[in-house]
mmCIF file of C-alpha atoms in Angstrom:
data_model
loop_
_atom_site.group_PDB
_atom_site.id
_atom_site.type_symbol
_atom_site.label_atom_id
_atom_site.label_comp_id
_atom_site.label_asym_id
_atom_site.label_seq_id
_atom_site.Cartn_x
_atom_site.Cartn_y
_atom_site.Cartn_z
ATOM 1 C CA GLN H 699 98.627 102.991 61.621
ATOM 2 C CA GLN H 700 97.957 99.328 60.922
ATOM 3 C CA GLN H 701 100.788 98.234 63.206
ATOM 4 C CA VAL H 702 100.594 96.425 66.501
ATOM 5 C CA LYS H 703 103.684 96.919 68.637
ATOM 6 C CA GLN H 704 104.595 94.129 71.064
ATOM 7 C CA SER H 705 107.097 93.999 73.919
ATOM 8 C CA PRO H 706 109.279 92.537 75.212
ATOM 9 C CA GLN H 707 110.872 90.598 72.369
ATOM 10 C CA SER H 708 111.946 87.874 74.804
ATOM 11 C CA LEU H 709 111.117 87.036 78.401
ATOM 12 C CA ILE H 710 112.567 84.643 80.952
ATOM 13 C CA VAL H 711 110.431 83.777 83.967
ATOM 14 C CA GLN H 712 110.887 81.339 86.825
ATOM 15 C CA LYS H 713 108.386 78.527 87.249
ATOM 16 C CA GLY H 714 105.440 79.789 89.247
ATOM 17 C CA GLY H 715 106.050 83.411 88.328
ATOM 18 C CA ILE H 716 103.899 85.836 86.358
ATOM 19 C CA SER H 717 104.631 86.468 82.668
ATOM 20 C CA ILE H 718 103.479 89.809 81.277
ATOM 21 C CA ILE H 719 103.475 90.744 77.596
ATOM 22 C CA ASN H 720 102.341 94.134 76.344
ATOM 23 C CA CYS H 721 100.917 95.387 73.061
ATOM 24 C CA ALA H 722 99.959 98.807 71.736
ATOM 25 C CA TYR H 723 98.038 99.913 68.674
ATOM 26 C CA GLU H 724 97.063 103.139 66.921
ATOM 27 C CA ASN H 725 94.102 102.291 64.719
ATOM 28 C CA THR H 726 90.847 102.734 66.644
ATOM 29 C CA ALA H 727 89.040 100.733 63.963
ATOM 30 C CA PHE H 728 90.484 97.508 65.379
ATOM 31 C CA ASP H 729 87.564 95.587 66.872
ATOM 32 C CA TYR H 730 88.876 92.321 68.311
ATOM 33 C CA PHE H 731 92.112 91.478 70.073
ATOM 34 C CA PRO H 732 93.237 87.843 70.240
ATOM 35 C CA TRP H 733 96.411 86.338 71.632
ATOM 36 C CA TYR H 734 98.047 83.374 69.919
ATOM 37 C CA GLN H 735 100.566 80.832 71.191
ATOM 38 C CA GLN H 736 102.997 79.240 68.768
ATOM 39 C CA PHE H 737 105.339 76.307 69.350
ATOM 40 C CA PRO H 738 108.267 75.639 66.976
ATOM 41 C CA GLY H 739 107.129 74.007 63.758
ATOM 42 C CA LYS H 740 103.446 74.559 64.543
ATOM 43 C CA GLY H 741 100.880 77.082 63.488
ATOM 44 C CA PRO H 742 99.606 79.713 65.928
ATOM 45 C CA ALA H 743 96.842 78.550 68.270
ATOM 46 C CA LEU H 744 94.274 80.896 69.790
ATOM 47 C CA LEU H 745 94.823 81.334 73.512
ATOM 48 C CA ILE H 746 92.365 84.001 74.583
ATOM 49 C CA ALA H 747 90.659 87.006 72.988
ATOM 50 C CA ILE H 748 88.896 90.191 74.062
ATOM 51 C CA ARG H 749 86.474 92.695 72.566
ATOM 52 C CA PRO H 750 87.187 96.434 73.027
ATOM 53 C CA ASP H 751 84.100 97.003 75.185
ATOM 54 C CA VAL H 752 85.552 94.763 77.916
ATOM 55 C CA SER H 753 88.448 95.778 80.197
ATOM 56 C CA GLU H 754 89.509 92.346 81.393
ATOM 57 C CA LYS H 755 89.001 88.714 80.471
ATOM 58 C CA LYS H 756 90.285 85.730 82.396
ATOM 59 C CA GLU H 757 90.490 82.103 81.298
ATOM 60 C CA GLY H 758 92.294 79.819 83.712
ATOM 61 C CA ARG H 759 95.835 81.107 84.213
ATOM 62 C CA PHE H 760 95.572 83.555 81.299
ATOM 63 C CA THR H 761 94.214 87.105 81.633
ATOM 64 C CA ILE H 762 93.914 89.903 79.091
ATOM 65 C CA SER H 763 93.828 93.461 80.389
ATOM 66 C CA PHE H 764 92.537 96.016 77.881
ATOM 67 C CA ASN H 765 92.887 99.802 78.144
ATOM 68 C CA LYS H 766 90.885 101.367 75.333
ATOM 69 C CA SER H 767 91.830 104.980 76.099
ATOM 70 C CA ALA H 768 95.542 104.170 76.121
ATOM 71 C CA LYS H 769 95.167 101.818 73.148
ATOM 72 C CA GLN H 770 97.093 99.138 74.984
ATOM 73 C CA PHE H 771 96.425 95.563 75.998
ATOM 74 C CA SER H 772 98.417 92.942 77.807
ATOM 75 C CA LEU H 773 98.562 89.217 78.502
ATOM 76 C CA HIS H 774 99.254 87.952 81.991
ATOM 77 C CA ILE H 775 100.183 84.305 82.533
ATOM 78 C CA MET H 776 99.866 83.375 86.186
ATOM 79 C CA ASP H 777 101.787 80.490 87.764
ATOM 80 C CA SER H 778 103.911 80.153 84.622
ATOM 81 C CA GLN H 779 104.990 76.596 83.786
ATOM 82 C CA PRO H 780 107.820 75.209 81.628
ATOM 83 C CA GLY H 781 105.152 73.967 79.204
ATOM 84 C CA ASP H 782 104.175 77.601 78.595
ATOM 85 C CA SER H 783 107.545 78.166 76.910
ATOM 86 C CA ALA H 784 106.583 79.280 73.406
ATOM 87 C CA THR H 785 106.266 82.378 71.253
ATOM 88 C CA TYR H 786 103.246 84.567 71.971
ATOM 89 C CA PHE H 787 101.671 86.936 69.479
ATOM 90 C CA CYS H 788 99.125 89.626 70.134
ATOM 91 C CA ALA H 789 96.902 90.560 67.230
ATOM 92 C CA ALA H 790 94.220 93.029 66.282
ATOM 93 C CA SER H 791 91.406 92.403 63.872
ATOM 94 C CA ILE H 792 90.125 94.775 61.204
ATOM 95 C CA THR H 793 87.460 93.612 58.737
ATOM 96 C CA GLY H 794 88.227 90.090 59.926
ATOM 97 C CA LYS H 795 91.899 90.025 58.989
ATOM 98 C CA LEU H 796 94.490 89.832 61.741
ATOM 99 C CA ILE H 797 97.386 92.247 62.220
ATOM 100 C CA PHE H 798 100.007 90.547 64.394
ATOM 101 C CA GLY H 799 102.613 91.918 66.751
ATOM 102 C CA GLN H 800 106.233 90.918 66.345
ATOM 103 C CA GLY H 801 106.060 88.167 68.958
ATOM 104 C CA THR H 802 107.503 87.458 72.416
ATOM 105 C CA GLU H 803 109.616 84.400 73.007
ATOM 106 C CA LEU H 804 108.796 83.190 76.523
ATOM 107 C CA SER H 805 111.069 80.824 78.397
ATOM 108 C CA VAL H 806 109.917 79.468 81.766
ATOM 109 C CA LYS H 807 112.777 78.072 83.815
ATOM 110 C CA PRO H 808 112.095 75.125 86.158
ATOM 111 C CA GLY J 342 88.444 66.272 64.787
ATOM 112 C CA ALA J 343 90.676 67.128 61.850
ATOM 113 C CA GLY J 344 92.226 70.550 61.875
ATOM 114 C CA VAL J 345 93.556 72.651 59.033
ATOM 115 C CA SER J 346 96.088 70.755 56.978
ATOM 116 C CA GLN J 347 98.676 72.114 54.599
ATOM 117 C CA SER J 348 100.879 70.465 52.028
ATOM 118 C CA PRO J 349 103.665 70.164 51.398
ATOM 119 C CA ARG J 350 105.076 70.902 54.836
ATOM 120 C CA TYR J 351 108.434 71.814 53.335
ATOM 121 C CA LYS J 352 109.251 73.041 49.849
ATOM 122 C CA VAL J 353 112.627 73.897 48.389
ATOM 123 C CA ALA J 354 112.550 75.750 45.097
ATOM 124 C CA LYS J 355 115.198 77.133 42.847
ATOM 125 C CA ARG J 356 114.937 80.814 42.107
ATOM 126 C CA GLY J 357 112.596 81.333 39.180
ATOM 127 C CA GLN J 358 110.526 78.188 39.728
ATOM 128 C CA ASP J 359 106.774 78.247 40.258
ATOM 129 C CA VAL J 360 105.347 76.688 43.429
ATOM 130 C CA ALA J 361 101.850 75.730 44.583
ATOM 131 C CA LEU J 362 100.930 75.446 48.232
ATOM 132 C CA ARG J 363 97.753 73.672 49.287
ATOM 133 C CA CYS J 364 95.420 74.296 52.208
ATOM 134 C CA ASP J 365 92.632 71.978 53.374
ATOM 135 C CA PRO J 366 90.452 73.933 55.813
ATOM 136 C CA ILE J 367 88.281 72.503 58.553
ATOM 137 C CA SER J 368 85.206 70.999 56.934
ATOM 138 C CA GLY J 369 82.350 73.470 56.700
ATOM 139 C CA HIS J 370 84.423 76.547 57.451
ATOM 140 C CA VAL J 371 83.287 79.486 55.385
ATOM 141 C CA SER J 372 86.322 81.722 55.538
ATOM 142 C CA LEU J 373 89.901 80.973 54.608
ATOM 143 C CA PHE J 374 92.939 83.178 55.173
ATOM 144 C CA TRP J 375 96.561 83.086 53.994
ATOM 145 C CA TYR J 376 99.416 84.628 55.981
ATOM 146 C CA GLN J 377 103.159 84.846 55.406
ATOM 147 C CA GLN J 378 105.495 84.465 58.383
ATOM 148 C CA ALA J 379 109.128 85.452 57.975
ATOM 149 C CA LEU J 380 111.667 83.973 60.375
ATOM 150 C CA GLY J 381 111.337 85.524 63.818
ATOM 151 C CA GLN J 382 108.369 87.692 62.839
ATOM 152 C CA GLY J 383 104.632 87.677 63.303
ATOM 153 C CA PRO J 384 102.382 86.418 60.502
ATOM 154 C CA GLU J 385 101.415 88.990 57.872
ATOM 155 C CA PHE J 386 98.071 88.923 56.099
ATOM 156 C CA LEU J 387 98.077 88.022 52.411
ATOM 157 C CA THR J 388 94.509 87.370 51.311
ATOM 158 C CA TYR J 389 91.176 85.888 52.345
ATOM 159 C CA PHE J 390 88.190 84.102 50.889
ATOM 160 C CA GLN J 391 84.586 83.792 51.877
ATOM 161 C CA ASN J 392 83.461 80.569 50.246
ATOM 162 C CA GLU J 393 84.897 80.816 46.723
ATOM 163 C CA ALA J 394 84.992 84.616 46.603
ATOM 164 C CA GLN J 395 88.313 86.326 47.186
ATOM 165 C CA LEU J 396 87.255 89.387 49.178
ATOM 166 C CA ASP J 397 90.606 90.924 50.031
ATOM 167 C CA LYS J 398 93.967 90.412 48.384
ATOM 168 C CA SER J 399 95.561 93.611 49.598
ATOM 169 C CA GLY J 400 98.408 91.786 51.345
ATOM 170 C CA LEU J 401 99.737 89.909 48.322
ATOM 171 C CA PRO J 402 103.259 91.321 47.870
ATOM 172 C CA SER J 403 103.353 91.234 44.078
ATOM 173 C CA ASP J 404 101.517 89.997 41.016
ATOM 174 C CA ARG J 405 103.628 86.849 41.215
ATOM 175 C CA PHE J 406 101.355 85.719 44.057
ATOM 176 C CA PHE J 407 97.983 84.253 43.207
ATOM 177 C CA ALA J 408 95.436 82.422 45.370
ATOM 178 C CA GLU J 409 92.282 80.539 44.507
ATOM 179 C CA ARG J 410 89.514 78.587 46.194
ATOM 180 C CA PRO J 411 87.387 77.468 43.255
ATOM 181 C CA GLU J 412 84.848 75.282 45.094
ATOM 182 C CA GLY J 413 84.830 77.097 48.400
ATOM 183 C CA SER J 414 86.845 74.441 50.196
ATOM 184 C CA VAL J 415 90.485 73.643 49.342
ATOM 185 C CA SER J 416 92.659 76.635 48.525
ATOM 186 C CA THR J 417 95.918 76.945 46.640
ATOM 187 C CA LEU J 418 98.483 79.721 46.934
ATOM 188 C CA LYS J 419 100.656 79.927 43.853
ATOM 189 C CA ILE J 420 103.895 81.838 43.599
ATOM 190 C CA GLN J 421 105.352 82.347 40.150
ATOM 191 C CA ARG J 422 109.040 82.948 39.397
ATOM 192 C CA THR J 423 110.027 82.552 43.049
ATOM 193 C CA GLN J 424 112.601 84.913 44.514
ATOM 194 C CA GLN J 425 114.802 84.510 47.593
ATOM 195 C CA GLU J 426 112.717 87.062 49.484
ATOM 196 C CA ASP J 427 109.727 84.724 49.124
ATOM 197 C CA SER J 428 111.370 82.330 51.614
ATOM 198 C CA ALA J 429 109.024 82.135 54.593
ATOM 199 C CA VAL J 430 106.411 79.975 56.273
ATOM 200 C CA TYR J 431 103.031 80.267 54.573
ATOM 201 C CA LEU J 432 100.163 79.779 57.001
ATOM 202 C CA CYS J 433 96.571 79.012 56.185
ATOM 203 C CA ALA J 434 93.715 79.602 58.612
ATOM 204 C CA SER J 435 90.013 78.892 58.419
ATOM 205 C CA SER J 436 87.014 80.139 60.332
ATOM 206 C CA PRO J 437 83.361 79.116 60.630
ATOM 207 C CA ARG J 438 82.340 82.783 60.556
ATOM 208 C CA LEU J 439 82.007 85.189 57.663
ATOM 209 C CA ALA J 440 85.322 86.650 56.595
ATOM 210 C CA GLY J 441 84.517 90.199 57.680
ATOM 211 C CA ASP J 442 83.161 89.188 61.082
ATOM 212 C CA PRO J 443 85.345 90.895 63.689
ATOM 213 C CA TYR J 444 85.020 88.071 66.228
ATOM 214 C CA ASN J 445 86.528 85.709 63.760
ATOM 215 C CA GLU J 446 88.318 82.876 65.539
ATOM 216 C CA GLN J 447 90.845 81.652 63.029
ATOM 217 C CA PHE J 448 92.228 78.123 63.234
ATOM 218 C CA PHE J 449 95.696 77.838 61.777
ATOM 219 C CA GLY J 450 97.374 75.006 59.959
ATOM 220 C CA PRO J 451 101.014 74.008 60.589
ATOM 221 C CA GLY J 452 102.257 76.005 57.606
ATOM 222 C CA THR J 453 104.435 75.299 54.598
ATOM 223 C CA ARG J 454 108.067 76.305 54.940
ATOM 224 C CA LEU J 455 109.255 77.583 51.574
ATOM 225 C CA THR J 456 112.967 77.961 50.944
ATOM 226 C CA VAL J 457 114.060 79.575 47.683
ATOM 227 C CA LEU J 458 117.668 78.929 46.753
#
């Protein structure tokens, strides 16, 4: 019940395309949903986050869509660029600690 | 400004050795978290501190793992009698908010890659 399931495991997108990563959870006690970006050899960096009382949040090319009733949320990266190539993790917070998804390795082809 | 730093960046230990991993959080950050990241997986929660108090250690995998933050700043994760399954990247994160705050933006360090031979 503490799990966060993330898909797909890997994703290849052409430059300029839209990248979509999906996550699902079971525990309704989760109260904050951040997305992290991680480059090889680096720690995760916060990209964007959403609270469960909001259905969508947009920051630049990055948008989170949140469906509370379905217990699902997704990250959309518009106009994907080669520099976006990284591993993306969704997460859910409970009592401040983060439960991470398994990660999506995104490759944006020029 | 300076972010979260961790040392050493890489550690190779022989099975059975004790190791100590250090985390220097962002100055003034109240909360400090430790995560373990196995190869190709997402980080998994180990423990967290609010100032010097260890509020949750439910993620520590065994009693060989011990963490401390005696003065509410630098933290050390110690692993005794290391085993091969301890090989992973150990990430530290800090936050300016209280540890239990749900909207707790956590800033991660680069991690320490531990390899146990």
